[in-house]
Coordinates of C-alpha atoms and ligand atoms in Angstrom, one line a residue:
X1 CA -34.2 -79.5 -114.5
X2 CA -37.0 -81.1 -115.6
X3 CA -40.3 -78.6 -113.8
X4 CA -43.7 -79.8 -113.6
X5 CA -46.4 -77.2 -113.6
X6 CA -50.2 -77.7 -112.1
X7 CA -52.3 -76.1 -113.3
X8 CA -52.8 -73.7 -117.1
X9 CA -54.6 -71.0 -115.4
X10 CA -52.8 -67.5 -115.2
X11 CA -50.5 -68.6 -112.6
X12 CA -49.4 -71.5 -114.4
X13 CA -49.4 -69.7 -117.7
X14 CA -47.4 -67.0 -116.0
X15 CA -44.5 -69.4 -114.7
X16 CA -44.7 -71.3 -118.0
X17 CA -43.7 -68.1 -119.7
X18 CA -41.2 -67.1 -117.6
X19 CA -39.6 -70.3 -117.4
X20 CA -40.0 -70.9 -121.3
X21 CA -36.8 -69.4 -122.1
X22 CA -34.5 -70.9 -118.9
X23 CA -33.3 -73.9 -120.3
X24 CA -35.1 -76.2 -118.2
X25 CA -37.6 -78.7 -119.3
X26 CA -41.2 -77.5 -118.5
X27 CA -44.5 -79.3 -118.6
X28 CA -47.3 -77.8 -117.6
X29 CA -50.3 -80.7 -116.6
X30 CA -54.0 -79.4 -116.5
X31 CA -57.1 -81.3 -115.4
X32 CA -59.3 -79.6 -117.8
X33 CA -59.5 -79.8 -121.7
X34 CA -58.0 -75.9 -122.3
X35 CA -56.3 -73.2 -121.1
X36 CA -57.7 -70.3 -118.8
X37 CA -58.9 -71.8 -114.7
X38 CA -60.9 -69.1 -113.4
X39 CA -60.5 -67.1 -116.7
X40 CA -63.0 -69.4 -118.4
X41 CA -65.9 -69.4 -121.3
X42 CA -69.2 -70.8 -121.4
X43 CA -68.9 -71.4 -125.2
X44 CA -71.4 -71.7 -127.4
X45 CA -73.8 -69.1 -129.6
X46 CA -72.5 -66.2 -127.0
X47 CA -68.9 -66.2 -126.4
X48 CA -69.3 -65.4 -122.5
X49 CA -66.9 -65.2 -119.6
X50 CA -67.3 -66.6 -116.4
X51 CA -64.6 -65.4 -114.6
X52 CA -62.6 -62.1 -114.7
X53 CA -63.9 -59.1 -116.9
X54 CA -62.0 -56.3 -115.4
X55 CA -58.5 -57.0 -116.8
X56 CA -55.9 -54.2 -115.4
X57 CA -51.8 -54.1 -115.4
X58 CA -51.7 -55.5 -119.0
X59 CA -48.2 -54.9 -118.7
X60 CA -47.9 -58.0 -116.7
X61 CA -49.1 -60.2 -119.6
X62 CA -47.1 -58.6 -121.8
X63 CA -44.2 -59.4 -119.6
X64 CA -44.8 -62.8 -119.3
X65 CA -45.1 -63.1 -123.2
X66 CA -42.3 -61.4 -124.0
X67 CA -40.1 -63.2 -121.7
X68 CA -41.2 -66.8 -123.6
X69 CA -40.0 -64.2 -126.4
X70 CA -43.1 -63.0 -128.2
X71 CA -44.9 -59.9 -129.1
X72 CA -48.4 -60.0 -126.7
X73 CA -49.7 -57.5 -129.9
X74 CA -49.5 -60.5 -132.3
X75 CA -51.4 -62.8 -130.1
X76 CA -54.1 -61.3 -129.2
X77 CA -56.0 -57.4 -129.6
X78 CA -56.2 -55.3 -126.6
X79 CA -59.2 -52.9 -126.6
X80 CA -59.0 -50.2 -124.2
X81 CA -62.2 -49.6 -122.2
X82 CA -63.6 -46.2 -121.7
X83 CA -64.9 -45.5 -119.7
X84 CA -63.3 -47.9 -117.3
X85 CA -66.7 -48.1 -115.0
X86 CA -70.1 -46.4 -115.3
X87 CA -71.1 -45.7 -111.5
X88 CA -75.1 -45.8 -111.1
X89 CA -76.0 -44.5 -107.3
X90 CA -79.7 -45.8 -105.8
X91 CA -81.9 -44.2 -103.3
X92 CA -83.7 -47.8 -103.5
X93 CA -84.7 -48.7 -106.6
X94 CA -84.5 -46.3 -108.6
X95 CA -81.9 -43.8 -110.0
X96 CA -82.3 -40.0 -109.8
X97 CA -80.9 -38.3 -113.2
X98 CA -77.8 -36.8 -111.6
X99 CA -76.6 -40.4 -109.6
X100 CA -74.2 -41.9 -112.4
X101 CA -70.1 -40.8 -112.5
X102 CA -68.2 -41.9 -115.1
X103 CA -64.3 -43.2 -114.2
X104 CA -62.3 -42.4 -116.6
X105 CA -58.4 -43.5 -115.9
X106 CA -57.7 -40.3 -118.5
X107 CA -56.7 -37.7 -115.1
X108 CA -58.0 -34.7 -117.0
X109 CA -61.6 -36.6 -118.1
X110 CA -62.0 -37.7 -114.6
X111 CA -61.2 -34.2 -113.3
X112 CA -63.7 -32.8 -115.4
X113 CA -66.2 -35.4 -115.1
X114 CA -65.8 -34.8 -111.1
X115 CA -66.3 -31.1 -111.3
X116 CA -69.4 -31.3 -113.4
X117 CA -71.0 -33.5 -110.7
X118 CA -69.9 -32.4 -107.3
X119 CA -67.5 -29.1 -108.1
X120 CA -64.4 -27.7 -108.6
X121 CA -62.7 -28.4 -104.8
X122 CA -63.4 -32.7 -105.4
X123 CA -62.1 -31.5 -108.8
X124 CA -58.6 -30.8 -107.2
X125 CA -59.2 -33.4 -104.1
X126 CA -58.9 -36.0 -107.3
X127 CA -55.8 -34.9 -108.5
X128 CA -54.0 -35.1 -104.6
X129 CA -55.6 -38.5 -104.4
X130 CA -53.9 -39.5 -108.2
X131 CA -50.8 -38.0 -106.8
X132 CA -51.1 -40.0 -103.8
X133 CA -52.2 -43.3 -105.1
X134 CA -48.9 -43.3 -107.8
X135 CA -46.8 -42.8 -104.7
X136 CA -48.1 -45.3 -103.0
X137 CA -47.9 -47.8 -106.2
X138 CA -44.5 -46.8 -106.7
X139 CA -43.7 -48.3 -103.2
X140 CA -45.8 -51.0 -102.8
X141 CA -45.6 -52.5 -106.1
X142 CA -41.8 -53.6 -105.7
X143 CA -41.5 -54.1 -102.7
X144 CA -44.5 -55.9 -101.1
X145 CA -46.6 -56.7 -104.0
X146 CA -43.7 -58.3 -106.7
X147 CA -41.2 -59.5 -104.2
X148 CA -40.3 -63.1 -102.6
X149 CA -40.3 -63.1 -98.8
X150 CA -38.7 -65.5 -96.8
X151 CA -39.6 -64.2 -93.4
X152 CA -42.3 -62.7 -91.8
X153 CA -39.6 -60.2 -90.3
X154 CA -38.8 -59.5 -94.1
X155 CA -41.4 -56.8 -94.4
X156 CA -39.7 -54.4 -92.5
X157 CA -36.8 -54.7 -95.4
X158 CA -35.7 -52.3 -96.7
X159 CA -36.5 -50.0 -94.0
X160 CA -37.0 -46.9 -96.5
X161 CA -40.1 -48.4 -98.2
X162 CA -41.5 -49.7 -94.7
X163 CA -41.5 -46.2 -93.7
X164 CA -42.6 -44.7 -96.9
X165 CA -46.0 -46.5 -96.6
X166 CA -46.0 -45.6 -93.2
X167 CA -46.2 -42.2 -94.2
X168 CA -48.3 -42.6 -97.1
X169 CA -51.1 -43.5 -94.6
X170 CA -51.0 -47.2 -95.7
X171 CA -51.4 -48.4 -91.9
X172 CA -54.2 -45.7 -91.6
X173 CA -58.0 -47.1 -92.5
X174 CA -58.9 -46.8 -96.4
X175 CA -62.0 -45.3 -95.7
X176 CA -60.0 -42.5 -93.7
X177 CA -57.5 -42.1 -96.1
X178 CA -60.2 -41.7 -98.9
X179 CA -62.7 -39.4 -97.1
X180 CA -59.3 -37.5 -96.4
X181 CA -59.3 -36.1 -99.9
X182 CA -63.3 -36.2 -100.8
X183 CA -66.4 -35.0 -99.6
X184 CA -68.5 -36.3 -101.6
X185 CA -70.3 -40.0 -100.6
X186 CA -70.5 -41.4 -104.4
X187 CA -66.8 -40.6 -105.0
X188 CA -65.4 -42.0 -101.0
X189 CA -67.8 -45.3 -102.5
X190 CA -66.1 -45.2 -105.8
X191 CA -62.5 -44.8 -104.6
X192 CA -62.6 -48.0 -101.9
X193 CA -65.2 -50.5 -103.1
X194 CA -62.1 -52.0 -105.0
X195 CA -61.0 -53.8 -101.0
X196 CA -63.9 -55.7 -101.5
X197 CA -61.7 -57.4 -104.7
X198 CA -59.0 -58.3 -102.0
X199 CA -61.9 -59.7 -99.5
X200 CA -62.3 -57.1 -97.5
X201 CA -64.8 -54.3 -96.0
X202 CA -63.7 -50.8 -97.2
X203 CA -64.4 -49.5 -94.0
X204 CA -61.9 -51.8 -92.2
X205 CA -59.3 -52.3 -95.1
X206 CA -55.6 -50.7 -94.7
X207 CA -54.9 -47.9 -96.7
X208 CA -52.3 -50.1 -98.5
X209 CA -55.5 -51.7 -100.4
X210 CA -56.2 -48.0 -102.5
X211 CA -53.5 -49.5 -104.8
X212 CA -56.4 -51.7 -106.4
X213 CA -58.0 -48.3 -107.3
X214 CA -55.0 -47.2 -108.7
X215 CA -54.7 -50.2 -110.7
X216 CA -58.5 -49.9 -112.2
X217 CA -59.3 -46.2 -111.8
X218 CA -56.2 -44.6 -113.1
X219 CA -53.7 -47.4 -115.1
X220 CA -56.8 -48.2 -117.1
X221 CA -59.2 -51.0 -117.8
X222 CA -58.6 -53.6 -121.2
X223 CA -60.7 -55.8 -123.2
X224 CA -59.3 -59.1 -125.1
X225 CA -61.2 -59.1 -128.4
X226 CA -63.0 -62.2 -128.4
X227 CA -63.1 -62.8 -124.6
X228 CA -60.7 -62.9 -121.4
X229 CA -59.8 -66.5 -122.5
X230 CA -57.7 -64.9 -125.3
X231 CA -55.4 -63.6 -122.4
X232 CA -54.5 -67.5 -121.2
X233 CA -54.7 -68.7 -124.9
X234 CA -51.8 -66.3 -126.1
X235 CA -49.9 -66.9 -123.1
X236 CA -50.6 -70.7 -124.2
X237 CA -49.6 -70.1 -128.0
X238 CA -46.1 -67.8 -126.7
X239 CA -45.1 -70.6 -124.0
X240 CA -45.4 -73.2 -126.4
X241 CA -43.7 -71.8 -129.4
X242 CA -41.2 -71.1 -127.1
X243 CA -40.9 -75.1 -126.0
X244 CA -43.0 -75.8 -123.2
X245 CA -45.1 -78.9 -123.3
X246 CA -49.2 -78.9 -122.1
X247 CA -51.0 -82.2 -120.8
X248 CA -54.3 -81.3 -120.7
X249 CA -56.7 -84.0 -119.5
X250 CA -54.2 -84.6 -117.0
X251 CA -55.3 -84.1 -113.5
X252 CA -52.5 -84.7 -111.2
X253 CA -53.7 -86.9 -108.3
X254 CA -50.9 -86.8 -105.8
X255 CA -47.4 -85.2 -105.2
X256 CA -45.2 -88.3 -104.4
X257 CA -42.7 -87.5 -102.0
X258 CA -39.3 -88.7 -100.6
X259 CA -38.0 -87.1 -97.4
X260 CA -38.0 -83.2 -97.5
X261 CA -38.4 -83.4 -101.4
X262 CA -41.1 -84.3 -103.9
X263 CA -39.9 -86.7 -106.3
X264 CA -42.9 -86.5 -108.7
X265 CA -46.5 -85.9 -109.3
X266 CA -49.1 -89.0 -110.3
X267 CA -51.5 -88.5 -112.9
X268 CA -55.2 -89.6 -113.1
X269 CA -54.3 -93.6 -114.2
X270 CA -51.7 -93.8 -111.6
X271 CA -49.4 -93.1 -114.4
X272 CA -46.2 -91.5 -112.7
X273 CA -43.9 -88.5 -113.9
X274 CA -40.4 -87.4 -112.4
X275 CA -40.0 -84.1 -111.7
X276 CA -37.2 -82.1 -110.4
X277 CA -39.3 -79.1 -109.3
X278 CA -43.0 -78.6 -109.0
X279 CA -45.1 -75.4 -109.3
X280 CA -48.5 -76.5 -108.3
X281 CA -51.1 -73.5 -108.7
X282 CA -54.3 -75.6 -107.8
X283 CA -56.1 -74.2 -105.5
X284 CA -55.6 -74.9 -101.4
X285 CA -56.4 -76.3 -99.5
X286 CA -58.7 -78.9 -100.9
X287 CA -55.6 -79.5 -103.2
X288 CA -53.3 -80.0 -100.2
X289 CA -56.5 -82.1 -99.1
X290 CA -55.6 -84.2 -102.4
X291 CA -52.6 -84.4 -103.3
X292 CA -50.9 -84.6 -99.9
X293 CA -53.0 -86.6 -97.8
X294 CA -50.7 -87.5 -95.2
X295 CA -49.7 -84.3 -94.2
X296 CA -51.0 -81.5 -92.1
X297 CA -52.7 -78.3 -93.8
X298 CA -50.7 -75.3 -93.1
X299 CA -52.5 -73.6 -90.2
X300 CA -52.1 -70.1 -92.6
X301 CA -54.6 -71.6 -94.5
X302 CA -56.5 -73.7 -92.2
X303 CA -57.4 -70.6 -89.8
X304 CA -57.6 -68.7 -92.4
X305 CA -60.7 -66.2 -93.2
X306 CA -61.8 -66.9 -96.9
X307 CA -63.1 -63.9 -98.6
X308 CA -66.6 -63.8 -99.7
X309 CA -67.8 -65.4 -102.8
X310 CA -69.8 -64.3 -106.3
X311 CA -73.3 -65.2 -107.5
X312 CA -72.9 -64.7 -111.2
X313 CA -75.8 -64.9 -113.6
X314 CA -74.6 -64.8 -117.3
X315 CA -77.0 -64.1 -120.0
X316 CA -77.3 -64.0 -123.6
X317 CA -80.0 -62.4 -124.8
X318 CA -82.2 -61.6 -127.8
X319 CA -81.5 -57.7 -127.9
X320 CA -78.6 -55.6 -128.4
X321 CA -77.1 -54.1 -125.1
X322 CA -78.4 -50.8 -124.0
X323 CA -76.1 -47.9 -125.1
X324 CA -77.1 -45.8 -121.9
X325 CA -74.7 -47.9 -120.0
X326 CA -70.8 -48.5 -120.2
X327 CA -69.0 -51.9 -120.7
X328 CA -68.5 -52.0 -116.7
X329 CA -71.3 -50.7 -114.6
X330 CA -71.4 -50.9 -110.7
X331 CA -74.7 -50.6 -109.3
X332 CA -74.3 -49.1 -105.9
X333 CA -77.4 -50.5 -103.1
X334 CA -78.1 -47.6 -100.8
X335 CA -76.9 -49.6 -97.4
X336 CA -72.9 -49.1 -97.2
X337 CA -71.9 -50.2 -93.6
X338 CA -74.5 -52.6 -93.3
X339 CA -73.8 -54.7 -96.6
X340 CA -70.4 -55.1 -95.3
X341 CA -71.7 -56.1 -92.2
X342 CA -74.0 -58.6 -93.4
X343 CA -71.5 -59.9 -95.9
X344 CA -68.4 -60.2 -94.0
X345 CA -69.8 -60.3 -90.3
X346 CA -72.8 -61.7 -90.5
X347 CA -72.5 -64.6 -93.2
X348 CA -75.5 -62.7 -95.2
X349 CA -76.8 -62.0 -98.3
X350 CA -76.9 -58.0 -98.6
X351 CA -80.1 -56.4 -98.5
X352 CA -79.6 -54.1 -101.4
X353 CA -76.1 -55.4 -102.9
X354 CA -74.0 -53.5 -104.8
X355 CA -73.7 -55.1 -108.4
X356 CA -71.2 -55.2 -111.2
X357 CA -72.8 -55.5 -114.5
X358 CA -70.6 -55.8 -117.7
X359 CA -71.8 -55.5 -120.9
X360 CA -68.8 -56.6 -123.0
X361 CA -70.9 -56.4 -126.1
X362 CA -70.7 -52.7 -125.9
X363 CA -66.9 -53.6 -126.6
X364 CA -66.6 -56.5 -129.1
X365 CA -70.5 -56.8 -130.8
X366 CA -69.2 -60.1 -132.0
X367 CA -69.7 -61.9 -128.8
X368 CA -73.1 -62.1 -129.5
X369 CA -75.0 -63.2 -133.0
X370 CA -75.7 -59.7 -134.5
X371 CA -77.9 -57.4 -133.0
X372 CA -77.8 -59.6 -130.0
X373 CA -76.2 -59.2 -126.5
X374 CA -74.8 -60.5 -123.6
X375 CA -75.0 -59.7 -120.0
X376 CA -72.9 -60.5 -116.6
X377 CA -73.6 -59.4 -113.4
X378 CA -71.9 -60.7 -110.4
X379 CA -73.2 -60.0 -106.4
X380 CA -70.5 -60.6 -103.7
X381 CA -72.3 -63.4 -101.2
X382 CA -71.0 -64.9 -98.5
X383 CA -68.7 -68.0 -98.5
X384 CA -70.3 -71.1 -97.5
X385 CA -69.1 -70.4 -94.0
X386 CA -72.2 -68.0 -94.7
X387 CA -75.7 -68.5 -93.2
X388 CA -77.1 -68.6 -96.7
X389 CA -78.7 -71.8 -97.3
X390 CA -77.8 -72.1 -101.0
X391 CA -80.1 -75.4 -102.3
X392 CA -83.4 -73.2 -101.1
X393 CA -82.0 -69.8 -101.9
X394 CA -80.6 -70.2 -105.1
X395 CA -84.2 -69.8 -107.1
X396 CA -84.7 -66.5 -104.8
X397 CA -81.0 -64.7 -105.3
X398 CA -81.7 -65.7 -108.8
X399 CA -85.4 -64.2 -109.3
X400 CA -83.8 -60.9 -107.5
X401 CA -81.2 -60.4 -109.6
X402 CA -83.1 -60.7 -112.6
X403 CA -85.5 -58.3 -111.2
X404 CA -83.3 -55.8 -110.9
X405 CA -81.5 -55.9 -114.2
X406 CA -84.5 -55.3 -115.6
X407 CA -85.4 -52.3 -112.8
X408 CA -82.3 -50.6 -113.9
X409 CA -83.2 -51.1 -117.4
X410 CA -80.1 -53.2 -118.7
X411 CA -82.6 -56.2 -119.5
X412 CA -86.0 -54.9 -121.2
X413 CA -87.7 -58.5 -120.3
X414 CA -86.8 -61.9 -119.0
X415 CA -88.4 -63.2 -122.4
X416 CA -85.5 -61.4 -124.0
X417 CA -82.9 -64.0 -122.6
X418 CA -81.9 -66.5 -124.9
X419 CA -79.0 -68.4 -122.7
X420 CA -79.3 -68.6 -119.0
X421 CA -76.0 -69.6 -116.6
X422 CA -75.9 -69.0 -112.8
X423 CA -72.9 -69.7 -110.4
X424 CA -73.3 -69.8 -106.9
X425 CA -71.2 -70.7 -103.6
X426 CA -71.5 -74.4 -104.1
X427 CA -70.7 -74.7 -108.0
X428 CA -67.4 -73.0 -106.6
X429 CA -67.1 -75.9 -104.0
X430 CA -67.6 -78.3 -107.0
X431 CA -64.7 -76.6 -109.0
X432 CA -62.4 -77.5 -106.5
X433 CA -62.4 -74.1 -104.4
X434 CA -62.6 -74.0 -100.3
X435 CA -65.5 -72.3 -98.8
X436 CA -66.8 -72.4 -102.5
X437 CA -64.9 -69.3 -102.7
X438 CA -62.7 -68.3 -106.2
X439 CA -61.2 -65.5 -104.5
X440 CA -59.6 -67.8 -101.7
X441 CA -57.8 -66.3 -98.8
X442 CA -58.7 -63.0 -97.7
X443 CA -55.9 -60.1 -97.5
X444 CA -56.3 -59.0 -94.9
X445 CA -53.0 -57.4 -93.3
X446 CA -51.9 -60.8 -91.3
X447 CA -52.6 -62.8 -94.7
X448 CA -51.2 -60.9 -97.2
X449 CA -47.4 -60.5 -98.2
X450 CA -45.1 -62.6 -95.9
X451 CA -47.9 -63.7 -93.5
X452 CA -49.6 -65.2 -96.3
X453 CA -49.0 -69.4 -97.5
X454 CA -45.6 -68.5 -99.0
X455 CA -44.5 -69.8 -102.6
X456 CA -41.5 -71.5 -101.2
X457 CA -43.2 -74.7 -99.4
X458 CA -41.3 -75.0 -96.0
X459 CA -41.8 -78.8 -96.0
X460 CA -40.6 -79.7 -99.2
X461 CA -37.1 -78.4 -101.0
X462 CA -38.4 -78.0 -104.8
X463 CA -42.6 -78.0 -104.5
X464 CA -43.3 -73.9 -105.0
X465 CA -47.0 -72.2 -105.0
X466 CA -48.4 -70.1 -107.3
X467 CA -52.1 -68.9 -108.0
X468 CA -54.1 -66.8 -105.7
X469 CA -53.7 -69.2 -102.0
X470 CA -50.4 -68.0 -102.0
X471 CA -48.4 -64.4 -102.5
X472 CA -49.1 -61.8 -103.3
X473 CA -52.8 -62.9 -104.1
X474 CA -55.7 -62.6 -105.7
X475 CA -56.6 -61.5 -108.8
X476 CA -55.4 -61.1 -112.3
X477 CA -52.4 -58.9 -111.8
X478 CA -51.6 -61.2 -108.7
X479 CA -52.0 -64.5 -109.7
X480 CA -49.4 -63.0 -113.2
X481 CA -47.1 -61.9 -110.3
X482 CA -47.4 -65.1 -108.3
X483 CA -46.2 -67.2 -111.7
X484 CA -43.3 -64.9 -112.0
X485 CA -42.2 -65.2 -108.5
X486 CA -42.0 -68.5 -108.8
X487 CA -40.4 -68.9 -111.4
X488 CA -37.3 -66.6 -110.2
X489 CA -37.2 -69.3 -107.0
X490 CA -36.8 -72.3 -109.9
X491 CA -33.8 -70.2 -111.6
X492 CA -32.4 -69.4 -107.9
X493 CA -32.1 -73.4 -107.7
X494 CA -31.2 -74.0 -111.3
X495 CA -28.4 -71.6 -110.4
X496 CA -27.0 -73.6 -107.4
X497 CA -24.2 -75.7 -107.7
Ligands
FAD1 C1 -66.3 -64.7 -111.1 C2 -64.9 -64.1 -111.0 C3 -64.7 -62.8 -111.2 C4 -63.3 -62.3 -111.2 N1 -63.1 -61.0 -111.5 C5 -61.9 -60.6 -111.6 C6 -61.6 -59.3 -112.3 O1 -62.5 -58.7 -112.8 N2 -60.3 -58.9 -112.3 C7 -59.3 -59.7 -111.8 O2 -58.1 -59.2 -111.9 N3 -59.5 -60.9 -111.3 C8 -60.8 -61.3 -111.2 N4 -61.0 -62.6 -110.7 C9 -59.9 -63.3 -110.1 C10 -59.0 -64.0 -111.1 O3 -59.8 -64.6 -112.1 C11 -58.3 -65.2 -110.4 O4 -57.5 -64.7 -109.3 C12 -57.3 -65.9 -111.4 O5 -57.8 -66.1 -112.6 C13 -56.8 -67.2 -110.7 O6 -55.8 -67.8 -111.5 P1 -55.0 -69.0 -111.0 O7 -54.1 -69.4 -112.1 O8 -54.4 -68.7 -109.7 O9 -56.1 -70.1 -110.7 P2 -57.0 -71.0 -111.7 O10 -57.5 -70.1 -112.8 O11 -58.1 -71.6 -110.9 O12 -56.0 -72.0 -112.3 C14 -55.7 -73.2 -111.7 C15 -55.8 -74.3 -112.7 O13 -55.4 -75.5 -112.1 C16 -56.2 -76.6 -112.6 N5 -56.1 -77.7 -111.6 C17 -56.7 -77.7 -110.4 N6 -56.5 -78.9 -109.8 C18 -55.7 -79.6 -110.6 C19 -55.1 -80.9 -110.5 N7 -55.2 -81.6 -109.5 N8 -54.3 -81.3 -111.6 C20 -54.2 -80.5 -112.7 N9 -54.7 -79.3 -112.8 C21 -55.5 -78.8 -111.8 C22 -57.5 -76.0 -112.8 O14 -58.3 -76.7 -113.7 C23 -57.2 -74.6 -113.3 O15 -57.1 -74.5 -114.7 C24 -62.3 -63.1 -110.8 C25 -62.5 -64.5 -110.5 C26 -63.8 -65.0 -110.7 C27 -64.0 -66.5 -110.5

């Protein structure tokens, strides 16, 4: 069968891979010059990334590499980071000398580090809550997170696992089921901040949504050398040494259909290609806007709640990066229920936002010219279905952040910045993503697994979905898993008679 895939971000890159090696003839077409989407560069001087830093479940990518039959090791250097985060606690604006916890994935170093900073019972709390967090992964994971649904009804199959995360608490809140184990504020905060990745408030998420921690806090954090766009770029070198074809410059204008089934996609020029299958992984629904303008947008994604979006502000700058801080750093703002109110609720900016910081010149110096660093920091803001005015409050958000990088002493002086990049709400709109969100559909419980857009389209025989609008998600791990579901439902029809 001849497949046509949308899209050379990790999605695409993922069902490229696993579809390198099934005979069929696979083309994947991407409207930009290079491989990566949201895993992208700003190139130049600084080699900085404007998308994911925290890269988990490197297992996935190896997957995927090795099924297009080569060695991820060969392609591309995995750095393990260590710690995984540097936690910094404010009373305001400042940080008392005690308010930083190191997460180490290592279970002993994060037992120890926990009984140094809030004793030996949090100590032990830790190791139930690692205990408890593998369980859960070890039934989630297969069976809700790397699965294909067909029904809504299928969640409930098999009926063990259903009831297994039942009694695992994962219908129980996350904040309960974290506060269940720990005392201690800073370590509740540091074990269910990860729902915001999935869109949501801690304090409202499911218990099912500690997994994220799991994947970050205890399977470990990685580091590319060279940059996250060495992930996509070996996935790109194994796909294509293993016979896959990439168009890039090749932005696919519209799916043309016959009846129930798309016949092909057209190309920017009108040119026209057959295809016996299509994986599009572009993002929904402005794609679906697109590319299929005569039909209806699903109502799972038109009534959809988007999750909130990123203000990034990328710097290179003129001075090494401070040592008294780890690759990752998350700045916590004092306010915990009210920045999720304002954020999720209320359409607001927070009034002391928590902040992720990365440093990944700490990791790989040559990022940077020598003796020269770079620094990322990315605030959650609303989506544009926010109340934040973004054309008069860019200037501000900006002037704030960099106000407090240098308050918490990662940036000595603004004259120390060399390179300058932000990214707000409405450069997300411009790349193409709803609500000038890149994190897309929220998860919470009636959008995620088989509530969410499914892979399999229902209107169209052979068009599939991949990428973070449809299941399981968002994210690095997701989107890999997305690619590889979708490619099983290609080999499910290559095997039909
Ligand atoms: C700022 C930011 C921080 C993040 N942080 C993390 C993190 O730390 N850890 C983590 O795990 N995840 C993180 N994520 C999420 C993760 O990056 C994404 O979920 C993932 O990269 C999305 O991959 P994708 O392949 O689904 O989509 P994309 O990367 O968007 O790929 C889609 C591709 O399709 C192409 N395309 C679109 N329309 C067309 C068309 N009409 N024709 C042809 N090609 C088209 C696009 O150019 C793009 O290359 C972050 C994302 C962002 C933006």
């Amino acid at each position: 069968m001849r497949v046509a895939i949308i899209g050379a971000g990790l999605a695409g890159l993922s069902a490229a891979c696993h579809l390198a090696k099934s005979g069929h003839q696979i083309t994947v077409y991407e409207a930009s010059g290079g491989p990566g989407g949201r895993a992208g560069t700003v190139g130049g001087e600084y080699v900085i990334d404007d998308g994911p830093t925290v890269l988990t479940m490197v297992e996935l990518v190896e997957e995927a590499v090795s099924a297009a039959g080569s060695r991820l090791s060969d392609l591309v250097e995995l750095i393990r980071v260590d710690p995984a985060y540097k936690a910094f606690f404010s009373d305001g604006k400042t940080f008392d000398g005690d308010g930083r916890i190191s997460v180490h994935a290592d279970t002993e170093a994060m037992r120890d580090e926990i009984k140094r900073l809030a004793g030996e019972n949090e100590a032990d709390a830790y190791l139930r809550f690692v205990a408890h967090l593998a369980k859960l992964y070890e039934v989630e994971f297969p069976n809700f997170i790397d699965r294909n649904f067909n029904s809504p009804l299928s969640v409930l199959r098999p009926a063990g696992a259903f009831y297994s995360l039942l009694r695992l608490k994962g219908f129980n809140r996350l904040d309960q089921v974290v506060s269940s184990y720990f005392q201690d504020q800073r370590l509740r905060r540091i074990f269910s901040f990860q729902a915001l990745y999935a869109g949501l408030s801690p304090l409202k998420a499911l218990g099912i949504y500690a997994v994220i921690a799991y994947m970050d806090s205890v399977k470990g954090v990685w580091f590319p050398r060279g940059g996250m766009n060495r992930i996509p770029l070996a996935m790109e070198t194994a796909a294509k040494a293993a016979g896959v074809r990439f168009e890039y410059g090749s932005r696919v204008e519209r799916l043309v259909r016959t009846g129930n089934a798309v016949r092909g996609i057209e190309l920017s020029g009108r040119r026209f290609v057959e295809a016996d299958v299509v994986i599009a992984t572009a993002d929904r629904p402005l794609f679906d806007q697109a590319a299929l303008p005569n039909e209806r947008i699903p109502a799972r994604l038109r009534y959809a709640e988007y999750s909130p979006s990123a203000f990034l502000m990328l710097l290179g700058t003129n001075e090494p990066s401070p040592s008294a801080f780890a690759h990752h750093n998350i700045f916590f703002g004092a306010p915990w229920k009210e920045s999720f109110e304002a954020l999720l609720e209320r359409g607001q900016l927070m009034r002391d936002p928590s902040v992720l910081v990365s440093l990944p010149t700490l990791t790989d110096p040559a990022l940077a010219p020598p003796g020269k660093g770079i620094v990322y920091a990315l605030e959650p803001v609303p989506n544009l279905s926010g109340k934040v005015d973004w054309l008069s409050e860019r200037e501000r958000v900006r002037n704030a952040m960099l106000d407090r990088l240098q308050a918490w002493g990662v940036l000595s002086d603004p004259s120390a910045i060399a390179s300058e990049t932000t990214i707000d709400p409405l450069d997300w709109l411009d790349r193409g993503m709803a609500l000038g969100t890149p994190f897309s559909v929220s998860h919470r419980f009636f959008q995620s697994g088989p509530f969410r857009a499914p892979n399999q389209d229902p209107r169209f025989s052979n068009l599939l979905w991949a990428g973070s609008s449809t299941v399981p998600g968002v994210g690095i791990p997701m989107v890999l898993t997305s690619g590889k579901l979708a490619a099983k439902r290609v080999m499910a029809m290559g095997a039909r008679p």
